[in-house]
Amino acid sequence: MNALELARKSDAQTCYEIIEQAKAFQREQGFVQWTDDYPNLQTILDDIDDGNGYALKVDGSIAGYLCVSFDGESDYSEIRGKWSSDARYAVVHRMAFDKRFRGKGLAGVTLALVEKLCEERAVRCIRIDTDSCNERMQHILLKSGFVKCGTIMFQGSEKLAFDKVF
């Protein structure tokens, strides 16, 4: 069974190890979206403290990690292009999966679970960004019903901006 649960401080190290695996996987694919310094363990702990850190659990085991925030994203206020909606939205950052669970369609499952989480909060829009070289993530987003809206500057670099209104 798949479940999206708030991560606990006791989960932080496992979640961070998943992020580190994702960094290595990005490099294997020939690009660097996440640096050696970001995201780091403190990023995960901050997500958890803010109530935004989520663990994807598969049969009780942590298979993935992501940040889901309902507080907006200041870097999304300026977009070269246009968001599909000006309505309140959730933002997803730092979505990564344990290498043992890759290739099992969990990204799509996770995004569907994020939609359910949004519906519980009466939020009908999700925004997410990724690097132009992260073709795998772009494919996942398009397959999951997201649309490319343009580009934004996030943490000093240009990112592709996607959203989904449901």
mmCIF file of C-alpha atoms in Angstrom:
data_model
loop_
_atom_site.group_PDB
_atom_site.id
_atom_site.type_symbol
_atom_site.label_atom_id
_atom_site.label_comp_id
_atom_site.label_asym_id
_atom_site.label_seq_id
_atom_site.Cartn_x
_atom_site.Cartn_y
_atom_site.Cartn_z
ATOM 1 C CA MET A 1 0.000 0.000 0.000
ATOM 2 C CA ASN A 2 1.202 3.520 -0.856
ATOM 3 C CA ALA A 3 0.760 6.418 1.549
ATOM 4 C CA LEU A 4 1.967 9.993 1.767
ATOM 5 C CA GLU A 5 2.722 10.862 5.398
ATOM 6 C CA LEU A 6 4.273 13.796 7.171
ATOM 7 C CA ALA A 7 7.910 12.942 7.776
ATOM 8 C CA ARG A 8 9.119 12.865 11.364
ATOM 9 C CA LYS A 9 12.478 14.031 12.661
ATOM 10 C CA SER A 10 13.384 10.378 13.132
ATOM 11 C CA ASP A 11 12.868 9.945 9.344
ATOM 12 C CA ALA A 12 15.191 12.820 8.397
ATOM 13 C CA GLN A 13 18.360 10.783 7.902
ATOM 14 C CA THR A 14 16.583 8.221 5.711
ATOM 15 C CA CYS A 15 14.989 11.034 3.680
ATOM 16 C CA TYR A 16 18.348 12.725 3.301
ATOM 17 C CA GLU A 17 19.939 9.479 2.085
ATOM 18 C CA ILE A 18 17.218 9.313 -0.589
ATOM 19 C CA ILE A 19 18.093 12.881 -1.638
ATOM 20 C CA GLU A 20 21.773 11.910 -1.837
ATOM 21 C CA GLN A 21 20.877 8.898 -4.016
ATOM 22 C CA ALA A 22 18.905 11.233 -6.285
ATOM 23 C CA LYS A 23 21.878 13.582 -6.598
ATOM 24 C CA ALA A 24 24.044 10.649 -7.694
ATOM 25 C CA PHE A 25 21.324 9.493 -10.120
ATOM 26 C CA GLN A 26 21.196 12.971 -11.671
ATOM 27 C CA ARG A 27 24.944 12.897 -12.203
ATOM 28 C CA GLU A 28 24.676 9.420 -13.793
ATOM 29 C CA GLN A 29 22.214 10.957 -16.252
ATOM 30 C CA GLY A 30 24.727 13.688 -17.055
ATOM 31 C CA PHE A 31 23.379 16.718 -15.224
ATOM 32 C CA VAL A 32 23.469 18.439 -11.849
ATOM 33 C CA GLN A 33 20.192 19.931 -10.642
ATOM 34 C CA TRP A 34 20.945 19.526 -6.957
ATOM 35 C CA THR A 35 24.395 20.553 -5.747
ATOM 36 C CA ASP A 36 26.578 19.037 -3.055
ATOM 37 C CA ASP A 37 25.262 21.735 -0.704
ATOM 38 C CA TYR A 38 21.560 21.680 -1.627
ATOM 39 C CA PRO A 39 19.375 20.083 -0.583
ATOM 40 C CA ASN A 40 21.150 19.052 2.593
ATOM 41 C CA LEU A 41 20.104 17.449 5.868
ATOM 42 C CA GLN A 42 19.211 20.830 7.339
ATOM 43 C CA THR A 43 16.882 21.462 4.372
ATOM 44 C CA ILE A 44 15.044 18.238 5.221
ATOM 45 C CA LEU A 45 14.899 19.104 8.929
ATOM 46 C CA ASP A 46 13.551 22.567 8.088
ATOM 47 C CA ASP A 47 10.884 20.999 5.832
ATOM 48 C CA ILE A 48 9.861 18.703 8.677
ATOM 49 C CA ASP A 49 9.819 21.533 11.229
ATOM 50 C CA ASP A 50 7.629 23.591 8.875
ATOM 51 C CA GLY A 51 5.196 20.688 8.420
ATOM 52 C CA ASN A 52 6.074 20.422 4.723
ATOM 53 C CA GLY A 53 8.295 17.317 4.639
ATOM 54 C CA TYR A 54 6.524 14.191 3.399
ATOM 55 C CA ALA A 55 7.596 10.588 3.140
ATOM 56 C CA LEU A 56 6.132 8.303 0.523
ATOM 57 C CA LYS A 57 5.691 4.963 2.191
ATOM 58 C CA VAL A 58 5.306 1.708 0.329
ATOM 59 C CA ASP A 59 4.091 -1.088 2.569
ATOM 60 C CA GLY A 60 5.348 0.878 5.569
ATOM 61 C CA SER A 61 8.865 1.555 4.224
ATOM 62 C CA ILE A 62 10.044 5.013 3.220
ATOM 63 C CA ALA A 63 10.399 4.904 -0.559
ATOM 64 C CA GLY A 64 10.520 8.607 -1.318
ATOM 65 C CA TYR A 65 10.741 12.112 0.040
ATOM 66 C CA LEU A 66 9.287 15.450 -1.036
ATOM 67 C CA CYS A 67 8.385 18.882 0.243
ATOM 68 C CA VAL A 68 4.783 20.005 -0.236
ATOM 69 C CA SER A 69 4.096 23.572 0.807
ATOM 70 C CA PHE A 70 0.811 25.463 0.819
ATOM 71 C CA ASP A 71 2.542 28.760 1.651
ATOM 72 C CA GLY A 72 3.287 29.750 -1.952
ATOM 73 C CA GLU A 73 6.723 30.225 -3.484
ATOM 74 C CA SER A 74 8.119 33.745 -3.799
ATOM 75 C CA ASP A 75 10.307 32.727 -6.757
ATOM 76 C CA TYR A 76 7.134 31.805 -8.663
ATOM 77 C CA SER A 77 5.779 35.368 -8.587
ATOM 78 C CA GLU A 78 7.718 36.280 -11.732
ATOM 79 C CA ILE A 79 7.380 33.887 -14.639
ATOM 80 C CA ARG A 80 8.421 34.182 -18.245
ATOM 81 C CA GLY A 81 5.177 32.738 -19.548
ATOM 82 C CA LYS A 82 1.933 32.367 -17.663
ATOM 83 C CA TRP A 83 0.657 30.097 -14.928
ATOM 84 C CA SER A 84 -2.596 28.288 -15.788
ATOM 85 C CA SER A 85 -4.325 29.702 -12.726
ATOM 86 C CA ASP A 86 -3.906 32.488 -10.219
ATOM 87 C CA ALA A 87 -5.702 30.422 -7.569
ATOM 88 C CA ARG A 88 -4.097 29.244 -4.336
ATOM 89 C CA TYR A 89 -1.654 26.424 -5.043
ATOM 90 C CA ALA A 90 0.597 23.835 -3.471
ATOM 91 C CA VAL A 91 4.226 23.728 -4.495
ATOM 92 C CA VAL A 92 6.245 20.516 -4.706
ATOM 93 C CA HIS A 93 10.016 20.582 -4.216
ATOM 94 C CA ARG A 94 12.721 17.968 -3.659
ATOM 95 C CA MET A 95 10.833 14.898 -4.876
ATOM 96 C CA ALA A 96 13.173 11.898 -4.806
ATOM 97 C CA PHE A 97 12.904 8.129 -4.520
ATOM 98 C CA ASP A 98 15.024 5.421 -2.956
ATOM 99 C CA LYS A 99 16.962 3.651 -5.712
ATOM 100 C CA ARG A 100 15.346 0.352 -4.709
ATOM 101 C CA PHE A 101 11.971 1.767 -5.761
ATOM 102 C CA ARG A 102 12.951 3.467 -9.040
ATOM 103 C CA GLY A 103 11.166 2.447 -12.211
ATOM 104 C CA LYS A 104 7.991 1.403 -10.415
ATOM 105 C CA GLY A 105 5.844 4.418 -11.359
ATOM 106 C CA LEU A 106 5.993 5.938 -7.888
ATOM 107 C CA ALA A 107 6.441 9.502 -9.139
ATOM 108 C CA GLY A 108 3.002 9.421 -10.741
ATOM 109 C CA VAL A 109 1.559 7.726 -7.663
ATOM 110 C CA THR A 110 3.129 10.390 -5.447
ATOM 111 C CA LEU A 111 1.776 13.253 -7.525
ATOM 112 C CA ALA A 112 -1.701 11.687 -7.370
ATOM 113 C CA LEU A 113 -1.376 11.487 -3.574
ATOM 114 C CA VAL A 114 -0.332 15.148 -3.504
ATOM 115 C CA GLU A 115 -3.525 15.947 -5.435
ATOM 116 C CA LYS A 116 -5.569 14.177 -2.754
ATOM 117 C CA LEU A 117 -3.721 16.117 -0.063
ATOM 118 C CA CYS A 118 -4.543 19.325 -1.929
ATOM 119 C CA GLU A 119 -8.215 18.387 -2.271
ATOM 120 C CA GLU A 120 -8.398 17.870 1.501
ATOM 121 C CA ARG A 121 -7.261 21.507 1.858
ATOM 122 C CA ALA A 122 -9.539 22.810 -0.932
ATOM 123 C CA VAL A 123 -6.515 23.595 -3.123
ATOM 124 C CA ARG A 124 -6.963 22.747 -6.809
ATOM 125 C CA CYS A 125 -3.577 23.651 -8.289
ATOM 126 C CA ILE A 126 -0.029 22.315 -7.964
ATOM 127 C CA ARG A 127 3.101 24.077 -9.180
ATOM 128 C CA ILE A 128 6.510 22.524 -9.637
ATOM 129 C CA ASP A 129 9.786 23.384 -11.355
ATOM 130 C CA THR A 130 12.677 21.409 -12.761
ATOM 131 C CA ASP A 131 15.854 21.941 -14.747
ATOM 132 C CA SER A 132 15.661 21.879 -18.536
ATOM 133 C CA CYS A 133 18.130 18.989 -18.559
ATOM 134 C CA ASN A 134 15.952 16.855 -16.230
ATOM 135 C CA GLU A 135 14.062 15.192 -19.067
ATOM 136 C CA ARG A 136 12.897 12.319 -16.869
ATOM 137 C CA MET A 137 11.081 14.695 -14.513
ATOM 138 C CA GLN A 138 9.601 16.648 -17.420
ATOM 139 C CA HIS A 139 8.233 13.390 -18.864
ATOM 140 C CA ILE A 140 6.738 12.418 -15.486
ATOM 141 C CA LEU A 141 5.075 15.803 -15.117
ATOM 142 C CA LEU A 142 3.568 15.807 -18.604
ATOM 143 C CA LYS A 143 2.397 12.208 -18.188
ATOM 144 C CA SER A 144 0.757 13.223 -14.880
ATOM 145 C CA GLY A 145 -1.250 16.020 -16.511
ATOM 146 C CA PHE A 146 0.977 18.997 -15.756
ATOM 147 C CA VAL A 147 1.476 21.681 -18.388
ATOM 148 C CA LYS A 148 4.608 23.674 -19.095
ATOM 149 C CA CYS A 149 3.879 27.310 -18.261
ATOM 150 C CA GLY A 150 7.251 28.984 -18.918
ATOM 151 C CA THR A 151 10.411 29.590 -16.927
ATOM 152 C CA ILE A 152 11.165 31.014 -13.513
ATOM 153 C CA MET A 153 14.326 31.854 -11.635
ATOM 154 C CA PHE A 154 14.696 29.598 -8.606
ATOM 155 C CA GLN A 155 17.674 29.880 -6.289
ATOM 156 C CA GLY A 156 19.655 31.737 -8.917
ATOM 157 C CA SER A 157 19.084 29.501 -11.919
ATOM 158 C CA GLU A 158 16.452 29.256 -14.623
ATOM 159 C CA LYS A 159 13.949 26.415 -14.217
ATOM 160 C CA LEU A 160 11.067 25.125 -16.289
ATOM 161 C CA ALA A 161 7.772 25.888 -14.552
ATOM 162 C CA PHE A 162 4.846 23.454 -14.646
ATOM 163 C CA ASP A 163 1.436 23.444 -13.072
ATOM 164 C CA LYS A 164 -1.673 21.339 -12.907
ATOM 165 C CA VAL A 165 -5.174 22.588 -12.217
ATOM 166 C CA PHE A 166 -7.676 19.890 -11.240
#
